[in-house]
PDB file of C-alpha atoms and ligand atoms in Angstrom:
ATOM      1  CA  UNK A   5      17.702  -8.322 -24.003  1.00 61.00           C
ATOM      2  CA  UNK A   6      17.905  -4.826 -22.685  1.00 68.00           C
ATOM      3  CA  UNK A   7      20.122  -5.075 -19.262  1.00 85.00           C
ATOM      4  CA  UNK A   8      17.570  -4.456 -16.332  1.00 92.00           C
ATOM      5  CA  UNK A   9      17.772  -5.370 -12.867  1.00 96.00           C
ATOM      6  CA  UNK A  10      15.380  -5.544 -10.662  1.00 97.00           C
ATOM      7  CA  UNK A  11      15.904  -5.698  -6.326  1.00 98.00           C
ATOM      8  CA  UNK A  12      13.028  -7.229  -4.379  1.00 98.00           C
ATOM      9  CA  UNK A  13      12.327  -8.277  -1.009  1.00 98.00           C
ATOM     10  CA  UNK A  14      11.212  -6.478   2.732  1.00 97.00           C
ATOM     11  CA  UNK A  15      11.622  -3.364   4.185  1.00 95.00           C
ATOM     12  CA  UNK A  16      14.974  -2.938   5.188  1.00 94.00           C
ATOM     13  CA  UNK A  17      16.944  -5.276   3.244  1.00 96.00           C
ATOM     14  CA  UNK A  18      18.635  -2.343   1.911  1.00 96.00           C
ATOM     15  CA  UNK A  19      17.298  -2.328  -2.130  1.00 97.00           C
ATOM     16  CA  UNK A  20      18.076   1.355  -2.092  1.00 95.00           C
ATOM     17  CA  UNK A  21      21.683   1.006  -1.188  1.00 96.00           C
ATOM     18  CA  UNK A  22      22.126  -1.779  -3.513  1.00 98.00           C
ATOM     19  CA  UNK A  23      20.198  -0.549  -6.344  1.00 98.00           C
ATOM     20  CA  UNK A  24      22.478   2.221  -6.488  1.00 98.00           C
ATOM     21  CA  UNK A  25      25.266   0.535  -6.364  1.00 98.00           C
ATOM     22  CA  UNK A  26      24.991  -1.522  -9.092  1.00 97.00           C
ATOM     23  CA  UNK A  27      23.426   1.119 -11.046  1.00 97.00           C
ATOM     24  CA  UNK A  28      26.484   2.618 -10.473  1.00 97.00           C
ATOM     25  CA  UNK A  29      28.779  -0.304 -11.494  1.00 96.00           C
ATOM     26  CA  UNK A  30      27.139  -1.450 -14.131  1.00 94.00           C
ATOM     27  CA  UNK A  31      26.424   2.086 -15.617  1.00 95.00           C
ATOM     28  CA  UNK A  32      22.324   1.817 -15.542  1.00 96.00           C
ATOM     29  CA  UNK A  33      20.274   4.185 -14.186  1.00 97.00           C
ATOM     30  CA  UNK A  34      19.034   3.758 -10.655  1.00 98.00           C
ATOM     31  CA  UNK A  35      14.712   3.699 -10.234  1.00 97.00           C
ATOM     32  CA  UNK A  36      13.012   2.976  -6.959  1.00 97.00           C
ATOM     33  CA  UNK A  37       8.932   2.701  -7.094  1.00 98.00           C
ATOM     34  CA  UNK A  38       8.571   4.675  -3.701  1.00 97.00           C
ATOM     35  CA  UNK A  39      10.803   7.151  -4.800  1.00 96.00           C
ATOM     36  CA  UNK A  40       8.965   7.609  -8.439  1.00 97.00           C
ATOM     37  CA  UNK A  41       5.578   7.187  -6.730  1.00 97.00           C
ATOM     38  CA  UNK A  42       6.467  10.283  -4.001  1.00 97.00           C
ATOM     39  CA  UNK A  43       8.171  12.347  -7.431  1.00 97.00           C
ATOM     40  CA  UNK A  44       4.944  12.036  -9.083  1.00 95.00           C
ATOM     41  CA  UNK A  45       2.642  12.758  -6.004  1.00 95.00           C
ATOM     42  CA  UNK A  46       4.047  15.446  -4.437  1.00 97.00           C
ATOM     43  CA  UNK A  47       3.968  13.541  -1.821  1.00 97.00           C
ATOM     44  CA  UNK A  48       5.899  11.417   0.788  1.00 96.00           C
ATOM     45  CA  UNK A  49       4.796   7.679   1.454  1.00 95.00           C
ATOM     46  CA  UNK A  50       3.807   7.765   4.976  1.00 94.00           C
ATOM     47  CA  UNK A  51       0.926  11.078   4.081  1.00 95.00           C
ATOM     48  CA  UNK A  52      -0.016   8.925   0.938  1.00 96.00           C
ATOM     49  CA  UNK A  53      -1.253   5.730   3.177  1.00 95.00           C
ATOM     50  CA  UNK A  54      -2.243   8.407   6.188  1.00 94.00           C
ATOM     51  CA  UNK A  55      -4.590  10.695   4.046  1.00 96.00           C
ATOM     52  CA  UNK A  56      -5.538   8.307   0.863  1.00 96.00           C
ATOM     53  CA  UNK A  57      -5.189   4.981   2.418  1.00 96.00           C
ATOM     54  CA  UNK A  58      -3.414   1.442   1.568  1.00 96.00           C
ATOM     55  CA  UNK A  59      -5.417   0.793  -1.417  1.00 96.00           C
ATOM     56  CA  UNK A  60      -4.755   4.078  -3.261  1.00 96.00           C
ATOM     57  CA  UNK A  61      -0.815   3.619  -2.087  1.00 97.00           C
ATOM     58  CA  UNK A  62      -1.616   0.567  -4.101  1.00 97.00           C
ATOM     59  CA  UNK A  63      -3.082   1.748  -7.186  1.00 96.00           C
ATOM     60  CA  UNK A  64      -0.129   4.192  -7.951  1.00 97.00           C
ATOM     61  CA  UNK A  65       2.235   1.585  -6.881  1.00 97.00           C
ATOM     62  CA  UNK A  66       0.607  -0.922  -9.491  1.00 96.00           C
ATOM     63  CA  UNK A  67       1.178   2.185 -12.292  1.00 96.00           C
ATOM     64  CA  UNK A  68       4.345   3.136 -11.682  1.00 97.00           C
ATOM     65  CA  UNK A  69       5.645  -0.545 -11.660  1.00 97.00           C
ATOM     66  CA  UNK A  70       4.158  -0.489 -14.983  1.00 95.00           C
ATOM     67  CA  UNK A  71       5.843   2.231 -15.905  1.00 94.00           C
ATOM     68  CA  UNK A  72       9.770   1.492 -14.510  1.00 94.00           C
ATOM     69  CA  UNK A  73       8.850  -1.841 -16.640  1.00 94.00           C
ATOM     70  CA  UNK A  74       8.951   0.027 -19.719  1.00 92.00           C
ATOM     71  CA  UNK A  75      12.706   1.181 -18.864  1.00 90.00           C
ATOM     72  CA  UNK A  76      15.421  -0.595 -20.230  1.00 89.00           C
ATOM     73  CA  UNK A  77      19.169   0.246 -18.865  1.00 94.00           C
ATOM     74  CA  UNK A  78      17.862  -0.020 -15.212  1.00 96.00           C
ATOM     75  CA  UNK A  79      18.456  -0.545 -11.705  1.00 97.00           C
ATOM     76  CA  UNK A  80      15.039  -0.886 -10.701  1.00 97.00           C
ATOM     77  CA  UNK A  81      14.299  -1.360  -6.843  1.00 98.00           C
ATOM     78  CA  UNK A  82      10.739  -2.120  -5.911  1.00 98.00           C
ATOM     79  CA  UNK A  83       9.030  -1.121  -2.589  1.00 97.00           C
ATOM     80  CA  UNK A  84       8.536  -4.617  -0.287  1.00 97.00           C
ATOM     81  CA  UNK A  85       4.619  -4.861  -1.689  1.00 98.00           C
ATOM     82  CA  UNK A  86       5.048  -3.903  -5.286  1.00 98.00           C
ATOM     83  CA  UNK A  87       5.423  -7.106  -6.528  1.00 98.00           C
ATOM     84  CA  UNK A  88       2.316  -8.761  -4.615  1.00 97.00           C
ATOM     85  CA  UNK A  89      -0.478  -8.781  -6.686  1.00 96.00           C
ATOM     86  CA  UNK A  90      -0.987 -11.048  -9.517  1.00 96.00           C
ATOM     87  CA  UNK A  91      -1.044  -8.175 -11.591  1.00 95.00           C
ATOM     88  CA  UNK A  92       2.724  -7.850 -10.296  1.00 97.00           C
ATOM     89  CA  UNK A  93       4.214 -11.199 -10.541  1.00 97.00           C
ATOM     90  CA  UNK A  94       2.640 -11.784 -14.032  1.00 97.00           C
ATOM     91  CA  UNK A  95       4.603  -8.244 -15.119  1.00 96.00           C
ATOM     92  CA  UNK A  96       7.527  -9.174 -13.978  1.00 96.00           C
ATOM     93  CA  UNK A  97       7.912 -12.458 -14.581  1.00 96.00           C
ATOM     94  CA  UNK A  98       6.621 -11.591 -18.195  1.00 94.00           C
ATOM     95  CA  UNK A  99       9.320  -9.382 -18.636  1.00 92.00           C
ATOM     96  CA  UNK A 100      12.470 -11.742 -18.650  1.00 92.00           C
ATOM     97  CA  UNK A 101      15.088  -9.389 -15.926  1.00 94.00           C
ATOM     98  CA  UNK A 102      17.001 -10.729 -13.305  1.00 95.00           C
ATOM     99  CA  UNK A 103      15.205 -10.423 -10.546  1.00 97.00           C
ATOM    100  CA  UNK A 104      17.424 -10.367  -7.237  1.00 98.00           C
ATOM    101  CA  UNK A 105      15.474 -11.320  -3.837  1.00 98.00           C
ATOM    102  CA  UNK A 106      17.140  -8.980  -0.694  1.00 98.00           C
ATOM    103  CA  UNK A 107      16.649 -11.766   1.833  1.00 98.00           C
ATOM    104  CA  UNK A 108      17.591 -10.718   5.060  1.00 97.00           C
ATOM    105  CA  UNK A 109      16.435 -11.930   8.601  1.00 97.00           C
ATOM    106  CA  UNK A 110      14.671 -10.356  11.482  1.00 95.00           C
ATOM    107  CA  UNK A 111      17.616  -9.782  13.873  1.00 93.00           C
ATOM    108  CA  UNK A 112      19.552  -8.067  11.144  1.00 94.00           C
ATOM    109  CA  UNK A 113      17.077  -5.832   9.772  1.00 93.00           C
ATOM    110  CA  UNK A 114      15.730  -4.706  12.976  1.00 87.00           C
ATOM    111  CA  UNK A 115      18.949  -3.612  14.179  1.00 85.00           C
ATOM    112  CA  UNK A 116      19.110  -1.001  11.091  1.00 83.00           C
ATOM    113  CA  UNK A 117      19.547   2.390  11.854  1.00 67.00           C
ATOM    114  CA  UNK A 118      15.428   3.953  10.551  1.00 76.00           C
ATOM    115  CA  UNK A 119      14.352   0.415  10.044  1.00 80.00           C
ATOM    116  CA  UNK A 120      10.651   1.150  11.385  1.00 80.00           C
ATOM    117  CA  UNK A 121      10.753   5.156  10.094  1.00 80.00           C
ATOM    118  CA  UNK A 122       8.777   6.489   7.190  1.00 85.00           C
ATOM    119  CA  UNK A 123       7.350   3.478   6.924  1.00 89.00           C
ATOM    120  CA  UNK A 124       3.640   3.096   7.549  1.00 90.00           C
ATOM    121  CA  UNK A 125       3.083  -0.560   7.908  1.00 92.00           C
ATOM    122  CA  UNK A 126       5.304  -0.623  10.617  1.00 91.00           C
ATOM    123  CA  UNK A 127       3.903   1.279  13.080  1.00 87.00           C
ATOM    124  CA  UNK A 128       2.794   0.179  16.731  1.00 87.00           C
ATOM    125  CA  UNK A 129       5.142  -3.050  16.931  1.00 89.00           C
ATOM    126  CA  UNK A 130       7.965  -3.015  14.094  1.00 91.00           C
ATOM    127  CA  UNK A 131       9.401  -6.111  14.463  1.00 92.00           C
ATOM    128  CA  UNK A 132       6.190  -8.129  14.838  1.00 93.00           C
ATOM    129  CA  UNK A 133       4.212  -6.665  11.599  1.00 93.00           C
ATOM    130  CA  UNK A 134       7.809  -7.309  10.006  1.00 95.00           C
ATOM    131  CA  UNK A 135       7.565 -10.584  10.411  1.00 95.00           C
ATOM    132  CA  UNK A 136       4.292 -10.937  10.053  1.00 96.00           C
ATOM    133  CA  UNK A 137       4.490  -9.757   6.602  1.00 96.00           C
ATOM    134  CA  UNK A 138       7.118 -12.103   5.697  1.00 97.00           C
ATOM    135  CA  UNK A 139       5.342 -14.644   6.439  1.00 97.00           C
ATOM    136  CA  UNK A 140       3.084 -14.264   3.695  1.00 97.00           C
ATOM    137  CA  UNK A 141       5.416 -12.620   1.477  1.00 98.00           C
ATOM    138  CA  UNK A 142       8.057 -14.522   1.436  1.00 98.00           C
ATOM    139  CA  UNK A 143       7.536 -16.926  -0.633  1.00 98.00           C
ATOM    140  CA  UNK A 144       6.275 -14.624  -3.148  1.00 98.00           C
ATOM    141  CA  UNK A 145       9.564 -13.375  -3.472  1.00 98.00           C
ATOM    142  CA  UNK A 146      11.369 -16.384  -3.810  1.00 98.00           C
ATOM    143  CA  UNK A 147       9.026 -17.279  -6.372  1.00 98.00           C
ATOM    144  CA  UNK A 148      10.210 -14.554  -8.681  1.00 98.00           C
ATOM    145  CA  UNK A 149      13.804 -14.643  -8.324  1.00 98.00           C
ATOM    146  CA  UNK A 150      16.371 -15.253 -10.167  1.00 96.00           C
ATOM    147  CA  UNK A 151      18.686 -15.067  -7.807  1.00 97.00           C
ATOM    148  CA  UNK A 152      18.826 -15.143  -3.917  1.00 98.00           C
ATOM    149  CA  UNK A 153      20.680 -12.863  -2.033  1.00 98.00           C
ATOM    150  CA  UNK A 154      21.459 -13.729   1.415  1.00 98.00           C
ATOM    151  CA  UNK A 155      21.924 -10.486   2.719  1.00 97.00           C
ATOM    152  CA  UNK A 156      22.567 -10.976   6.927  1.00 96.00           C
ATOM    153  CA  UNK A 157      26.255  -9.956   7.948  1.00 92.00           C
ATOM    154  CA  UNK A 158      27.500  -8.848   4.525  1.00 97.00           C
ATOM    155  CA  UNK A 159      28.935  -5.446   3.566  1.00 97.00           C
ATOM    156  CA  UNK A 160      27.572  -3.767   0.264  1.00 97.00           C
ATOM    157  CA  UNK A 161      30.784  -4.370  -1.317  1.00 97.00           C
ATOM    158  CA  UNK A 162      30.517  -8.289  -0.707  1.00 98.00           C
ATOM    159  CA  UNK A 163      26.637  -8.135  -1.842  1.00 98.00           C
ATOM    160  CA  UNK A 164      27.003  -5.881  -4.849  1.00 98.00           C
ATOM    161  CA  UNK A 165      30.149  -8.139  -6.062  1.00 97.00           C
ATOM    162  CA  UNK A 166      27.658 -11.490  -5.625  1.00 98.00           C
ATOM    163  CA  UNK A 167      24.813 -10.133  -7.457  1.00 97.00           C
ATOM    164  CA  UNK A 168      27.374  -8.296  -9.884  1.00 96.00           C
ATOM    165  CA  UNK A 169      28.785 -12.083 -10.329  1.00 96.00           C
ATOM    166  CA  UNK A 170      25.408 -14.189 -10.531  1.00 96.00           C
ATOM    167  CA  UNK A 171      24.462 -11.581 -12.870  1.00 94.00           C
ATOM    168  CA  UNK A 172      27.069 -12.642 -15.445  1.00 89.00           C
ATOM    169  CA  UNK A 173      26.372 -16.091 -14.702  1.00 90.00           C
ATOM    170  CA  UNK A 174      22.801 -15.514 -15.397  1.00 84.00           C
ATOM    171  CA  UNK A 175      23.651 -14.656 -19.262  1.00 69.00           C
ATOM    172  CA  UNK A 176      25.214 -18.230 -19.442  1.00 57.00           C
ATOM    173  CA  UNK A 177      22.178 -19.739 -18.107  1.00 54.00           C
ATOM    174  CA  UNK A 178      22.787 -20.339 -14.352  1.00 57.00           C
ATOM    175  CA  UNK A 179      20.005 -19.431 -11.634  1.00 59.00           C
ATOM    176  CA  UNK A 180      19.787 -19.752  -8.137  1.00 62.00           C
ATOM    177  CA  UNK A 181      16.529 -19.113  -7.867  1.00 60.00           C
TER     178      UNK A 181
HETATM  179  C1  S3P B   3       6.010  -1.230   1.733  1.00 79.59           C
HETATM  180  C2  S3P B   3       7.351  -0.982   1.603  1.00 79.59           C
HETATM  181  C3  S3P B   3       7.906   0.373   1.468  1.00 79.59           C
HETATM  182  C4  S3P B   3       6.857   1.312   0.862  1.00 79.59           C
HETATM  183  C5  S3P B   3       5.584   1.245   1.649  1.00 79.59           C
HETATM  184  C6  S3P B   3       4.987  -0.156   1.709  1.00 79.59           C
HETATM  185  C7  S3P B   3       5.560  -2.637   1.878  1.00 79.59           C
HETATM  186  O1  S3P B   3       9.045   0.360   0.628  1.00 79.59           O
HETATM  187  O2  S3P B   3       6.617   0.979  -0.474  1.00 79.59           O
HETATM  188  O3  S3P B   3       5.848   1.733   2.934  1.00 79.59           O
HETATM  189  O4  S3P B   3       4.374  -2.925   1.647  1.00 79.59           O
HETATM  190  O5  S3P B   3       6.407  -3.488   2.208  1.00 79.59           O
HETATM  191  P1  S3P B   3      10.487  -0.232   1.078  1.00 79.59           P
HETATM  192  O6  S3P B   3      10.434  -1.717   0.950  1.00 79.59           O
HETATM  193  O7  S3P B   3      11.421   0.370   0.087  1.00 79.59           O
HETATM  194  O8  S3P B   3      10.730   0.233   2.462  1.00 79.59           O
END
């Protein structure tokens, strides 16, 4: 199989750092949905959901999942809702890549530097519709990983060299997830 990783999990957790990173180590290319979806708009995130809405957010999310799918030799980060729907999790459990889970906690993530900024679901109370969301996502994500990534009080270098590491352990057959 084509080598294609894939970084879920919430806002925050820091996919985009990571992503690149091991795009960069493991010479793949680096994709991010949010980033693809605001290339292909025209337009940033926050003015989709304030002028189109959640649901059409959505539907271009849903497409452009589709199409970082079809792209072998990836890094592939996906916005925290992208893999939601059943849609989603069929996709990408369909297509057979290691699937890494961000998992961080709220203490750590809402200490980030721009945790709550650009980012629409967020607004009014940060930390509260963070968590709320977790709640129900959650176990979504951990549901479609192959690995977990513990995330709190670790330096890039420490999480890239774990997920670089279950990574080769995945082509032997070991999981975590
Ligand atoms: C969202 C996460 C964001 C972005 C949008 C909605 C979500 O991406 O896609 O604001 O539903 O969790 P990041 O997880 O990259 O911040």
């Amino acid at each position: 199989m084509a080598p294609r990783i894939i970084l879920i999990g919430p806002m925050g957790s820091g996919k985009t750092t990571i992503g690149e990173r091991l795009a960069h180590d493991f010479s793949l290319i680096f994709r991010d949905t949010d980033q693809m979806i605001e290339f292909q708009s025209g337009r940033i995130i926050s003015d989709i959901f304030i002028e189109d809405g959640e649901d059409e957010f959505r539907a271009l999310e849903k497409i452009i999942l589709r199409t970082g799918l079809l792209e072998d030799e990836t890094v592939l980060s996906l916005g925290g809702g992208a893999c939601l729907s059943v849609d989603a999790q069929s996709a990408l459990r369909a297509c057979g890549s290691f699937i890494v889970y961000l998992k961080i906690s709220l203490s750590q993530v809402s200490s980030r530097v721009g945790f709550n900024q650009g980012r629409p679901l967020l607004m009014g109370n940060p930390r509260a519709q963070w968590q709320a969301l977790m709640n129900d996502r959650a176990p979504i994500y951990e549901g479609l990983a192959s690995y977990i990534c513990e995330v709190d009080s670790k330096s890039v270098d420490e999480i890239a060299s774990e997920i670089a590491i279950a990574y080769e352990l995945r082509g032997k057959g070991v999981n975590n997830g």
